[in-house]
mmCIF file of C-alpha atoms in Angstrom:
data_model
loop_
_atom_site.group_PDB
_atom_site.id
_atom_site.type_symbol
_atom_site.label_atom_id
_atom_site.label_comp_id
_atom_site.label_asym_id
_atom_site.label_seq_id
_atom_site.Cartn_x
_atom_site.Cartn_y
_atom_site.Cartn_z
ATOM 1 C CA MET A 28 -11.771 15.484 33.061
ATOM 2 C CA ASN A 29 -13.371 13.922 29.996
ATOM 3 C CA ASP A 30 -10.684 13.793 27.336
ATOM 4 C CA ILE A 31 -9.801 11.130 24.790
ATOM 5 C CA ARG A 32 -8.200 8.947 27.475
ATOM 6 C CA THR A 33 -11.277 8.866 29.702
ATOM 7 C CA ALA A 34 -14.160 9.332 27.248
ATOM 8 C CA HIS A 35 -14.748 5.592 27.076
ATOM 9 C CA LEU A 36 -15.340 5.500 30.828
ATOM 10 C CA SER A 37 -18.392 7.746 30.545
ATOM 11 C CA MET A 38 -20.060 5.758 27.757
ATOM 12 C CA THR A 39 -22.984 3.556 28.619
ATOM 13 C CA PRO A 40 -22.673 -0.168 27.939
ATOM 14 C CA THR A 41 -25.225 0.256 25.152
ATOM 15 C CA ALA A 42 -23.080 2.936 23.497
ATOM 16 C CA VAL A 43 -20.003 0.722 23.733
ATOM 17 C CA VAL A 44 -21.882 -2.148 22.093
ATOM 18 C CA ARG A 45 -23.303 0.110 19.362
ATOM 19 C CA ARG A 46 -19.919 1.572 18.525
ATOM 20 C CA SER A 47 -18.230 -1.829 18.591
ATOM 21 C CA LEU A 48 -20.876 -3.228 16.258
ATOM 22 C CA ALA A 49 -20.492 -0.195 13.974
ATOM 23 C CA ILE A 50 -16.733 -0.792 13.776
ATOM 24 C CA LEU A 51 -17.301 -4.455 12.982
ATOM 25 C CA ALA A 52 -20.036 -3.651 10.439
ATOM 26 C CA GLY A 53 -17.710 -1.235 8.635
ATOM 27 C CA ALA A 54 -14.981 -3.873 8.452
ATOM 28 C CA VAL A 55 -17.481 -6.431 7.139
ATOM 29 C CA LEU A 56 -18.782 -3.967 4.521
ATOM 30 C CA VAL A 57 -15.271 -3.436 3.155
ATOM 31 C CA ALA A 58 -14.568 -7.193 3.298
ATOM 32 C CA LEU A 59 -17.706 -7.937 1.283
ATOM 33 C CA SER A 60 -16.928 -5.170 -1.199
ATOM 34 C CA ALA A 61 -13.476 -6.679 -1.746
ATOM 35 C CA GLN A 62 -15.060 -9.882 -3.014
ATOM 36 C CA VAL A 63 -16.340 -8.024 -6.070
ATOM 37 C CA ALA A 64 -12.999 -8.016 -7.886
ATOM 38 C CA ILE A 65 -12.453 -7.643 -11.612
ATOM 39 C CA PRO A 66 -8.863 -8.353 -12.662
ATOM 40 C CA LEU A 67 -7.370 -6.098 -15.306
ATOM 41 C CA PRO A 68 -5.101 -7.768 -17.881
ATOM 42 C CA GLY A 69 -1.455 -6.961 -17.181
ATOM 43 C CA ASN A 70 -2.281 -5.097 -13.979
ATOM 44 C CA PRO A 71 -1.713 -6.398 -10.435
ATOM 45 C CA VAL A 72 -4.474 -4.117 -9.107
ATOM 46 C CA PRO A 73 -8.061 -5.325 -9.671
ATOM 47 C CA ILE A 74 -11.175 -3.184 -9.828
ATOM 48 C CA THR A 75 -13.108 -3.622 -6.570
ATOM 49 C CA LEU A 76 -15.875 -1.920 -4.639
ATOM 50 C CA GLN A 77 -13.589 -1.271 -1.667
ATOM 51 C CA VAL A 78 -13.033 2.425 -2.383
ATOM 52 C CA PRO A 79 -16.692 3.441 -2.062
ATOM 53 C CA ALA A 80 -17.044 1.160 0.962
ATOM 54 C CA VAL A 81 -14.113 2.885 2.713
ATOM 55 C CA LEU A 82 -15.577 6.299 1.880
ATOM 56 C CA ILE A 83 -18.996 5.268 3.188
ATOM 57 C CA VAL A 84 -17.537 3.843 6.399
ATOM 58 C CA GLY A 85 -15.626 7.060 7.066
ATOM 59 C CA GLY A 86 -18.559 9.264 6.123
ATOM 60 C CA LEU A 87 -21.036 7.413 8.310
ATOM 61 C CA LEU A 88 -18.965 6.394 11.326
ATOM 62 C CA GLY A 89 -16.823 9.479 11.821
ATOM 63 C CA PRO A 90 -13.039 9.756 12.017
ATOM 64 C CA ARG A 91 -12.284 7.570 15.035
ATOM 65 C CA LEU A 92 -14.777 4.793 14.438
ATOM 66 C CA GLY A 93 -14.164 4.845 10.676
ATOM 67 C CA ALA A 94 -10.398 4.530 11.093
ATOM 68 C CA ALA A 95 -10.861 1.876 13.787
ATOM 69 C CA SER A 96 -13.104 -0.076 11.438
ATOM 70 C CA MET A 97 -10.450 -0.036 8.730
ATOM 71 C CA ILE A 98 -7.771 -1.110 11.218
ATOM 72 C CA VAL A 99 -9.979 -4.048 12.232
ATOM 73 C CA TYR A 100 -10.414 -4.903 8.537
ATOM 74 C CA LEU A 101 -6.639 -4.867 8.010
ATOM 75 C CA ALA A 102 -6.075 -6.949 11.149
ATOM 76 C CA PHE A 103 -8.582 -9.550 9.939
ATOM 77 C CA GLY A 104 -6.808 -9.729 6.588
ATOM 78 C CA ALA A 105 -3.327 -9.822 8.101
ATOM 79 C CA ALA A 106 -4.469 -12.692 10.322
ATOM 80 C CA GLY A 107 -5.386 -14.670 7.216
ATOM 81 C CA LEU A 108 -9.159 -14.254 7.156
ATOM 82 C CA PRO A 109 -10.447 -14.075 3.549
ATOM 83 C CA VAL A 110 -11.401 -10.391 3.655
ATOM 84 C CA PHE A 111 -9.100 -9.091 0.933
ATOM 85 C CA ALA A 112 -9.887 -9.313 -2.793
ATOM 86 C CA PRO A 113 -9.698 -12.933 -3.956
ATOM 87 C CA THR A 114 -6.691 -12.223 -6.198
ATOM 88 C CA GLY A 115 -3.184 -11.860 -4.796
ATOM 89 C CA MET A 116 -1.223 -13.035 -1.809
ATOM 90 C CA PRO A 117 -2.943 -14.144 1.399
ATOM 91 C CA GLY A 118 -2.603 -12.716 4.891
ATOM 92 C CA VAL A 119 -0.028 -10.177 5.968
ATOM 93 C CA ALA A 120 1.909 -10.692 2.719
ATOM 94 C CA ARG A 121 -0.874 -8.806 0.934
ATOM 95 C CA LEU A 122 0.069 -5.655 2.836
ATOM 96 C CA PHE A 123 3.557 -5.823 1.313
ATOM 97 C CA GLY A 124 2.410 -6.657 -2.224
ATOM 98 C CA PRO A 125 1.141 -4.546 -5.123
ATOM 99 C CA THR A 126 -2.168 -3.664 -3.440
ATOM 100 C CA GLY A 127 -0.792 -3.162 0.065
ATOM 101 C CA GLY A 128 -0.410 0.591 -0.271
ATOM 102 C CA TYR A 129 -4.094 1.001 -1.045
ATOM 103 C CA LEU A 130 -5.069 -1.180 1.903
ATOM 104 C CA LEU A 131 -2.757 0.601 4.349
ATOM 105 C CA ALA A 132 -4.229 3.947 3.274
ATOM 106 C CA TYR A 133 -7.779 2.920 4.241
ATOM 107 C CA PRO A 134 -7.680 4.062 7.907
ATOM 108 C CA LEU A 135 -6.314 7.493 6.978
ATOM 109 C CA ALA A 136 -8.759 7.822 4.069
ATOM 110 C CA ALA A 137 -11.769 6.952 6.245
ATOM 111 C CA ALA A 138 -10.681 9.405 8.944
ATOM 112 C CA LEU A 139 -9.959 12.200 6.464
ATOM 113 C CA VAL A 140 -13.331 11.788 4.738
ATOM 114 C CA ALA A 141 -15.077 12.074 8.100
ATOM 115 C CA LEU A 142 -13.031 15.053 9.277
ATOM 116 C CA ILE A 143 -13.695 17.071 6.138
ATOM 117 C CA ILE A 144 -17.378 16.147 5.972
ATOM 118 C CA GLY A 145 -17.711 17.074 9.638
ATOM 119 C CA HIS A 146 -16.983 20.734 8.906
ATOM 120 C CA GLY A 147 -20.466 21.314 7.573
ATOM 121 C CA ARG A 148 -23.488 19.642 6.103
ATOM 122 C CA SER A 149 -23.031 20.743 2.535
ATOM 123 C CA TRP A 150 -22.369 19.105 -0.788
ATOM 124 C CA LEU A 151 -19.087 21.023 -1.005
ATOM 125 C CA TYR A 152 -17.639 19.467 2.147
ATOM 126 C CA LEU A 153 -18.990 16.073 1.155
ATOM 127 C CA ALA A 154 -17.363 16.290 -2.286
ATOM 128 C CA LEU A 155 -14.073 17.578 -0.857
ATOM 129 C CA GLY A 156 -14.010 14.820 1.742
ATOM 130 C CA LEU A 157 -14.692 12.067 -0.764
ATOM 131 C CA VAL A 158 -12.135 13.359 -3.264
ATOM 132 C CA ALA A 159 -9.560 13.654 -0.473
ATOM 133 C CA GLY A 160 -10.286 10.081 0.614
ATOM 134 C CA VAL A 161 -9.841 8.743 -2.917
ATOM 135 C CA ALA A 162 -6.646 10.790 -3.295
ATOM 136 C CA VAL A 163 -5.184 9.295 -0.104
ATOM 137 C CA ILE A 164 -5.988 5.778 -1.334
ATOM 138 C CA HIS A 165 -4.429 6.482 -4.745
ATOM 139 C CA VAL A 166 -1.300 8.027 -3.223
ATOM 140 C CA GLY A 167 -0.851 5.051 -0.891
ATOM 141 C CA GLY A 168 -1.337 2.568 -3.701
ATOM 142 C CA VAL A 169 0.882 4.352 -6.197
ATOM 143 C CA ALA A 170 3.610 4.863 -3.583
ATOM 144 C CA GLN A 171 3.816 1.148 -2.834
ATOM 145 C CA LEU A 172 3.651 0.238 -6.523
ATOM 146 C CA ALA A 173 6.474 2.710 -7.199
ATOM 147 C CA ILE A 174 8.582 1.029 -4.530
ATOM 148 C CA LEU A 175 7.860 -2.418 -5.986
ATOM 149 C CA THR A 176 8.318 -1.477 -9.653
ATOM 150 C CA GLY A 177 11.073 1.077 -9.133
ATOM 151 C CA ASP A 178 9.297 3.453 -11.502
ATOM 152 C CA VAL A 179 6.792 6.169 -10.600
ATOM 153 C CA ARG A 180 5.406 6.410 -14.148
ATOM 154 C CA THR A 181 4.672 2.701 -14.271
ATOM 155 C CA ALA A 182 3.097 2.904 -10.830
ATOM 156 C CA VAL A 183 0.811 5.768 -11.882
ATOM 157 C CA SER A 184 -0.126 4.103 -15.177
ATOM 158 C CA LEU A 185 -0.980 0.814 -13.423
ATOM 159 C CA GLY A 186 -2.224 2.020 -10.069
ATOM 160 C CA SER A 187 -4.122 5.231 -10.678
ATOM 161 C CA LEU A 188 -4.965 6.154 -14.262
ATOM 162 C CA PRO A 189 -7.068 3.052 -15.085
ATOM 163 C CA PHE A 190 -9.278 3.719 -12.065
ATOM 164 C CA LEU A 191 -9.939 7.473 -12.216
ATOM 165 C CA LEU A 192 -13.112 7.462 -14.302
ATOM 166 C CA LEU A 193 -14.662 4.620 -12.330
ATOM 167 C CA ASP A 194 -13.672 6.337 -9.082
ATOM 168 C CA VAL A 195 -15.761 9.355 -10.113
ATOM 169 C CA VAL A 196 -18.798 7.058 -10.283
ATOM 170 C CA LYS A 197 -17.844 5.472 -6.952
ATOM 171 C CA VAL A 198 -17.578 8.914 -5.339
ATOM 172 C CA LEU A 199 -21.017 9.893 -6.642
ATOM 173 C CA VAL A 200 -22.630 6.712 -5.311
ATOM 174 C CA ALA A 201 -20.837 6.973 -1.959
ATOM 175 C CA GLY A 202 -21.781 10.643 -1.720
ATOM 176 C CA LEU A 203 -25.460 9.954 -2.289
ATOM 177 C CA LEU A 204 -25.504 7.179 0.307
ATOM 178 C CA ILE A 205 -23.631 9.249 2.880
ATOM 179 C CA TRP A 206 -25.892 12.253 2.262
ATOM 180 C CA ARG A 207 -29.008 10.148 2.859
ATOM 181 C CA LEU A 208 -27.760 8.079 5.807
ATOM 182 C CA ARG A 209 -25.286 10.213 7.746
ATOM 183 C CA SER A 210 -27.628 11.935 10.186
ATOM 184 C CA LYS A 211 -29.484 8.698 10.933
ATOM 185 C CA THR A 212 -26.272 6.744 11.478
ATOM 186 C CA ARG A 213 -24.604 9.406 13.627
ATOM 187 C CA ALA A 214 -27.719 9.584 15.827
ATOM 188 C CA LEU A 215 -27.291 5.896 16.638
ATOM 189 C CA LEU A 216 -23.658 6.262 17.639
#
């Protein structure tokens, strides 16, 4: 019986190492992308390169490894490692602050991107997956901002609208990278 509970038992040590390194590499990619942060005046949410990094991690690593990579990233940040954007609260407090909803949405976004892309090697599935991933991140971020501000309109105007146009560019870049690298990356895993 080779189901999800026993699949790891049939993997070779090399496969375990490769997958572990892929998970770690995805977490490091998102951590590095967080360091490119541009604060917006009057807005607690900075512009970062995390969104395309999350999309790329999901698109290249697949649903399980992509989500695991984002969970590792969140664990590193919650433990106090400097992996989150350089603005805002440190450690686990960041997950409860204005940007916490975005961060907590990363595992689901990475998995959803991979699941949708996995339905077929076409630009349509790639575009749908990337848009769904961005939507999950926006919903998570806006939901937490709405809780903190007590106002959905304020949350949308601070946490989603200023980022939509730039997110289109991020989706295009992530899509091109995933399209070029996906088959090569998946062959290694």
